[in-house]
Short mmCIF file of C-alpha atoms and ligand atoms in Angstrom, two decimals:
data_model
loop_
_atom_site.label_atom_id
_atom_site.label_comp_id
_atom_site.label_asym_id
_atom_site.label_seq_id
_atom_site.Cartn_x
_atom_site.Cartn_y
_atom_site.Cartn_z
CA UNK A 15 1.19 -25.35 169.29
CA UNK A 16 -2.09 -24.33 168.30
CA UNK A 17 -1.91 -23.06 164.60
CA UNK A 18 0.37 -25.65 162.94
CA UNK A 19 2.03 -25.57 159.04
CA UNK A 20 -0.43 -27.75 156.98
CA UNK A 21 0.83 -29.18 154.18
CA UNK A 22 -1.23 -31.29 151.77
CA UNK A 23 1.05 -34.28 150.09
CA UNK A 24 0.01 -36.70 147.30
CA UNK A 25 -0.84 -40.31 147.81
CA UNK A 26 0.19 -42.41 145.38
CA UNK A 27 2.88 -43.27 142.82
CA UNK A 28 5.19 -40.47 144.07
CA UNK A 29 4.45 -40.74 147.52
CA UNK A 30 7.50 -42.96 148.59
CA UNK A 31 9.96 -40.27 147.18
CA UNK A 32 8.00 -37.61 148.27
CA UNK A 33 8.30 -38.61 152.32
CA UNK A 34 12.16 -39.33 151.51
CA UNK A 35 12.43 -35.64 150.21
CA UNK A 36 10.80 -34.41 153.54
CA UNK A 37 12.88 -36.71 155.40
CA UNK A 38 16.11 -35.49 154.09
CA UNK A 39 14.99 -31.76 154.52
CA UNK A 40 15.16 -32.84 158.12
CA UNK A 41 11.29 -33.25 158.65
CA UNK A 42 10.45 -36.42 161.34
CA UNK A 43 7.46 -37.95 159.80
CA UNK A 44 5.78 -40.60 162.10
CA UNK A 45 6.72 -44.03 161.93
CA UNK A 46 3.12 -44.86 160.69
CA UNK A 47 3.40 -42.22 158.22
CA UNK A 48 4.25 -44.30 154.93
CA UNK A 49 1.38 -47.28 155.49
CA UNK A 50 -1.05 -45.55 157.40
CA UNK A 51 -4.79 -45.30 155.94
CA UNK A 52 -5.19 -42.15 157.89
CA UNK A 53 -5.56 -39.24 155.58
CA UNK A 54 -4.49 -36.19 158.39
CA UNK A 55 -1.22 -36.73 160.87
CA UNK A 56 -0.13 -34.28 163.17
CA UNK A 57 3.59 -34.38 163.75
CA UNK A 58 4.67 -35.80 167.81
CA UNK A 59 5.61 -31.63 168.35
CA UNK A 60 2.47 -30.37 166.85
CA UNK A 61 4.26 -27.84 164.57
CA UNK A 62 3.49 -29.64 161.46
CA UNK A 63 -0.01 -30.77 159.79
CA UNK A 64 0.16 -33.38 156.89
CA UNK A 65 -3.02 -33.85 154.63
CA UNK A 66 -2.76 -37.28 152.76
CA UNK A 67 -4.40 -36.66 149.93
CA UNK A 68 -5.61 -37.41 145.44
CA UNK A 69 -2.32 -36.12 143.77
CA UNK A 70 -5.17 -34.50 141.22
CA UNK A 71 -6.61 -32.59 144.66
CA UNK A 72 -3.25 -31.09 146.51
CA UNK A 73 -3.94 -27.94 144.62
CA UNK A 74 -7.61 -27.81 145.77
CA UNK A 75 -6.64 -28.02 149.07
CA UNK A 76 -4.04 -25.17 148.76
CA UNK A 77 -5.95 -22.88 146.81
CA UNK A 78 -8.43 -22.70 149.63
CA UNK A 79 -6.32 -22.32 152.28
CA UNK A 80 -7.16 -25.42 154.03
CA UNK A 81 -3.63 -26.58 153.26
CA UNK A 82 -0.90 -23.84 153.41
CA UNK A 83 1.52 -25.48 151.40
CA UNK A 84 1.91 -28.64 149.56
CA UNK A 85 3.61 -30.99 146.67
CA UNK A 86 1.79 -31.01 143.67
CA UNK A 87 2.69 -32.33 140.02
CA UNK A 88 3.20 -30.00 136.98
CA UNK A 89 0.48 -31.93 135.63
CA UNK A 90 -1.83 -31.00 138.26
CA UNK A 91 -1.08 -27.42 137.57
CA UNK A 92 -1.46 -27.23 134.50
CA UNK A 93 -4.12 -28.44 134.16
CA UNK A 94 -6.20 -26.76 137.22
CA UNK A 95 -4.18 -24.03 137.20
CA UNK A 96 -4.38 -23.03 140.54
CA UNK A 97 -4.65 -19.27 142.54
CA UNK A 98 -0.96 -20.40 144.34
CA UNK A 99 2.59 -19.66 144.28
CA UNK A 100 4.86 -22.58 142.51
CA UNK A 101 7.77 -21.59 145.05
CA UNK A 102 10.09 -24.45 143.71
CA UNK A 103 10.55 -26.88 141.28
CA UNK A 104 11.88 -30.10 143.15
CA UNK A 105 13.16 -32.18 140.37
CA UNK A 106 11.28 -35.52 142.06
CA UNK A 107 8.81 -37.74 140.50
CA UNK A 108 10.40 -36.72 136.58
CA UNK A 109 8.13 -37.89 134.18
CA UNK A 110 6.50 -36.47 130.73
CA UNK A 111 3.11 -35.71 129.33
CA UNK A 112 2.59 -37.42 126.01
CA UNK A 113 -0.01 -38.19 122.95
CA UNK A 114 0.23 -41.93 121.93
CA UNK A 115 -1.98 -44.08 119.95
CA UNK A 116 -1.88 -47.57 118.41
CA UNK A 117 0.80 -48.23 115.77
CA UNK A 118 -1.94 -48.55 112.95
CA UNK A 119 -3.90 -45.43 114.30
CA UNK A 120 -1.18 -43.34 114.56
CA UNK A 121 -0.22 -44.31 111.00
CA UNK A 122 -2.96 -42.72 109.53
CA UNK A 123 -2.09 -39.35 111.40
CA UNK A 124 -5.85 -38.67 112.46
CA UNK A 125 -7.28 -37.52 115.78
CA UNK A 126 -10.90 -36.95 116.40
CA UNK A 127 -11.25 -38.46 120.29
CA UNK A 128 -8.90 -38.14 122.67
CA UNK A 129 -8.70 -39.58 126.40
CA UNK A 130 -7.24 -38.39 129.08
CA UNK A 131 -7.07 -37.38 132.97
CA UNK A 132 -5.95 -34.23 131.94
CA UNK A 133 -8.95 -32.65 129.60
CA UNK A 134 -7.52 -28.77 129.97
CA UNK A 135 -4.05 -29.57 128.98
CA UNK A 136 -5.33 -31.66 126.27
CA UNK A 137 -7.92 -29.11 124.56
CA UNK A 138 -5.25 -26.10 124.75
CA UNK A 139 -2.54 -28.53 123.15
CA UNK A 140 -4.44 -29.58 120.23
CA UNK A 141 -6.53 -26.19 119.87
CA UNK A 142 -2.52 -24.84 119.75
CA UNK A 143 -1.75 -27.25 117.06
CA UNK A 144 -4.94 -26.54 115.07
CA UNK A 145 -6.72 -29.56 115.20
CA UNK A 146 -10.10 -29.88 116.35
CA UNK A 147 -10.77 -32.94 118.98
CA UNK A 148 -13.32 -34.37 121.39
CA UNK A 149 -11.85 -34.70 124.38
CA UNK A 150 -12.87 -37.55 127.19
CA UNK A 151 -12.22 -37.27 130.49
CA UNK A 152 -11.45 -41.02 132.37
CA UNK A 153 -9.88 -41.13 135.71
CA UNK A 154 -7.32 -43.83 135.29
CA UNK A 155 -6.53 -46.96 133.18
CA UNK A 156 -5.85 -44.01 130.22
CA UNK A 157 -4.53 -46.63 128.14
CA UNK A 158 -7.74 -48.71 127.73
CA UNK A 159 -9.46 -46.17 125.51
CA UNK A 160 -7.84 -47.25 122.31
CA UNK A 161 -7.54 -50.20 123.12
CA UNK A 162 -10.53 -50.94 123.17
CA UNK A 163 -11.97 -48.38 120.38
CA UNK A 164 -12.98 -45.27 122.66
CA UNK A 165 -10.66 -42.98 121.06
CA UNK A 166 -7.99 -42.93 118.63
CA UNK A 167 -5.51 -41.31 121.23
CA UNK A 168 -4.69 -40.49 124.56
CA UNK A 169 -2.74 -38.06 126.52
CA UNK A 170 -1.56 -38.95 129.72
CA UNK A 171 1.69 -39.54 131.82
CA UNK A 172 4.68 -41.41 130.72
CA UNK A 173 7.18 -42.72 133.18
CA UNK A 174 8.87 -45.31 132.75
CA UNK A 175 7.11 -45.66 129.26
CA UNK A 176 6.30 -49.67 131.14
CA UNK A 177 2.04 -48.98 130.63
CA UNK A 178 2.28 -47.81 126.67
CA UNK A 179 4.41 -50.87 125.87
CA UNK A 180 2.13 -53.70 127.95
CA UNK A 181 -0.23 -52.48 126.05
CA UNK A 182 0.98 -52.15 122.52
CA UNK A 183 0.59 -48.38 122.85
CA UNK A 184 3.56 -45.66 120.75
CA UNK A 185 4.12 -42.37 122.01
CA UNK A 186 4.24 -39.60 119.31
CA UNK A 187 4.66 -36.43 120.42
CA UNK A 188 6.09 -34.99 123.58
CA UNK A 189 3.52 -32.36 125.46
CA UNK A 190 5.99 -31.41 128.34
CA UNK A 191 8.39 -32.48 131.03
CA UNK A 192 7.25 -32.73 134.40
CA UNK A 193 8.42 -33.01 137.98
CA UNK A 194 7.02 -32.30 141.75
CA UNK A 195 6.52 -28.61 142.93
CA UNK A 196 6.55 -27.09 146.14
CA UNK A 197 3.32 -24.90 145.82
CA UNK A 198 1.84 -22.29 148.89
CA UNK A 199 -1.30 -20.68 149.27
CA UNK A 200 -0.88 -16.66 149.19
CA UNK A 201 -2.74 -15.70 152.36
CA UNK A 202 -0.87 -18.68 154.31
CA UNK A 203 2.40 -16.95 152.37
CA UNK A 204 1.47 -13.55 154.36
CA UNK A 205 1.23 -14.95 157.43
CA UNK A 206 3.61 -17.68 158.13
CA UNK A 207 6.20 -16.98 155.85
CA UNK A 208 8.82 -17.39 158.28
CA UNK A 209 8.13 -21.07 158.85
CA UNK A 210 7.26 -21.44 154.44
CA UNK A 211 10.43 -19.95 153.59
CA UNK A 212 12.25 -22.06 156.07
CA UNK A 213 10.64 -25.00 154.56
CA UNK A 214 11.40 -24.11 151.11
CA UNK A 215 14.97 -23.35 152.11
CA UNK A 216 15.52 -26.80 153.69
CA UNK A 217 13.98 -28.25 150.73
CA UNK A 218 15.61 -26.72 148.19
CA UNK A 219 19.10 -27.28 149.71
CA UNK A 220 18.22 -30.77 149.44
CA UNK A 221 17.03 -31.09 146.05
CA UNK A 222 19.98 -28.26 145.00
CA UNK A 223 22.20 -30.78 146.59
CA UNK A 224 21.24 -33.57 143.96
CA UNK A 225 20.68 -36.10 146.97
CA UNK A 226 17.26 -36.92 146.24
C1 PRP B 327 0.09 -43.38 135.49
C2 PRP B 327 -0.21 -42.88 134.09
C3 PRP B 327 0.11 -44.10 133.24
C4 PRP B 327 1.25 -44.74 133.99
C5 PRP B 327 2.57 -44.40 133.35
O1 PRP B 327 -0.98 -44.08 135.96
O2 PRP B 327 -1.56 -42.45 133.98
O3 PRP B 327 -0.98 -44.96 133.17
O4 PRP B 327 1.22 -44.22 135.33
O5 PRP B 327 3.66 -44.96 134.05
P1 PRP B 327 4.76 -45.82 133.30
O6 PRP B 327 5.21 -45.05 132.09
O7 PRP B 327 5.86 -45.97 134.31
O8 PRP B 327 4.16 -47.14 132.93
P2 PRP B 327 -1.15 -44.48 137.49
O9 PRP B 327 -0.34 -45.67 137.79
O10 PRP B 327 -0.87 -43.28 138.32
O11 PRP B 327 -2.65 -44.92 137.61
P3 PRP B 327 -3.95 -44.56 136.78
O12 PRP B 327 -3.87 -45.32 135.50
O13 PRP B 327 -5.05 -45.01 137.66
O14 PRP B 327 -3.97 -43.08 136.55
#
């Protein structure tokens, strides 16, 4: 098959689930799929494309087409908000945006710096609320800039809540809830919707299902 359905999937914390979802759906991923360090896989039949790739970059990929669909976070889209459709919201990976600080920081109810992966989200929220911050971007380890003096908060992604407590961190305000979407690139939308909307359909019985 020579044009196959390329869909860009996040490495990472939410892989695992993510390949189960597919699974389910009824989607034969190779065997090497869930250890391999190879970041494209064709599937055995050819029909099917998979582009391993940054959770914080699916939407890159889709937006220009080079991926026709893909499963992005709600905090990647928010915060790049991205030229795509958000087809499907597929209640996996649930998790929440938050502000925390330090116990005795957060006592004294001031922010001036804030650190986080997510500098968009951030700036709207606290230009929302009023309050005039400098934002800095970091790419991971969040919870290290108050830690060690950086910044007096952060904003950044709360599962299990595990990270804030090793590291003597208290949420204090919610930002929003967030889960894994099934996003598609418009053009790609146009001209393979057939095969899209039979992916979305097979996903969302799945996820409508509560199986996942
Ligand atoms: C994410 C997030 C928090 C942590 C929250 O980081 O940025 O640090 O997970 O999870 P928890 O509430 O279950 O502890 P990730 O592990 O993706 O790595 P990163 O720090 O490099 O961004």
């Amino acid at each position: 098959m020579g044009n196959p359905l390329t869909i860009a999937l996040p490495k990472g914390r939410t892989f695992a689930e993510t390949c189960d979802l597919l699974r389910q759906a009824g989607y034969k991923l190779p065997d090497e799929f869930d250890d391999t360090r190879k970041l494209m896989i064709d599937t055995l039949e050819g029909n099917l494309r998979f582009i391993l790739a940054k959770p914080l970059d699916v939407t890159t990929y889709v937006e220009h087409g080079v991926a026709d669909v893909g499963i992005a976070g709600k905090d990647v889209i928010l915060e790049k908000e991205p030229d795509v459709y958000e087809v499907l919201d597929l209640k996996l990976s649930k998790c929440h945006l938050a502000i925390a600080g330090l116990p005795q920081t957060v006592a004294n109810g001031v922010v001036q710096r804030v650190a986080t992966k997510y500098p968009n989200v951030a700036s709207k929220y606290f230009k929302e609320q009023g309050e005039q911050v400098e934002i800095i971007k970091l790419n991971g380890s969040i919870e290290l800039a108050p830690l060690i003096g950086l910044t007096d908060r952060i904003v950044d992604i709360v599962s299990t809540g595990q990270t804030l407590k090793e590291n003597g961190l208290i949420e204090t305000e919610t930002i929003c809830d967030i889960t894994s979407r099934f996003i598609v690139n418009p053009v790609s939308y146009r001209l393979k919707d057939a095969v899209i909307d039979e992916m979305a359909s097979q996903l969302s019985r799945i996820v409508e299902g509560g199986t996942t």
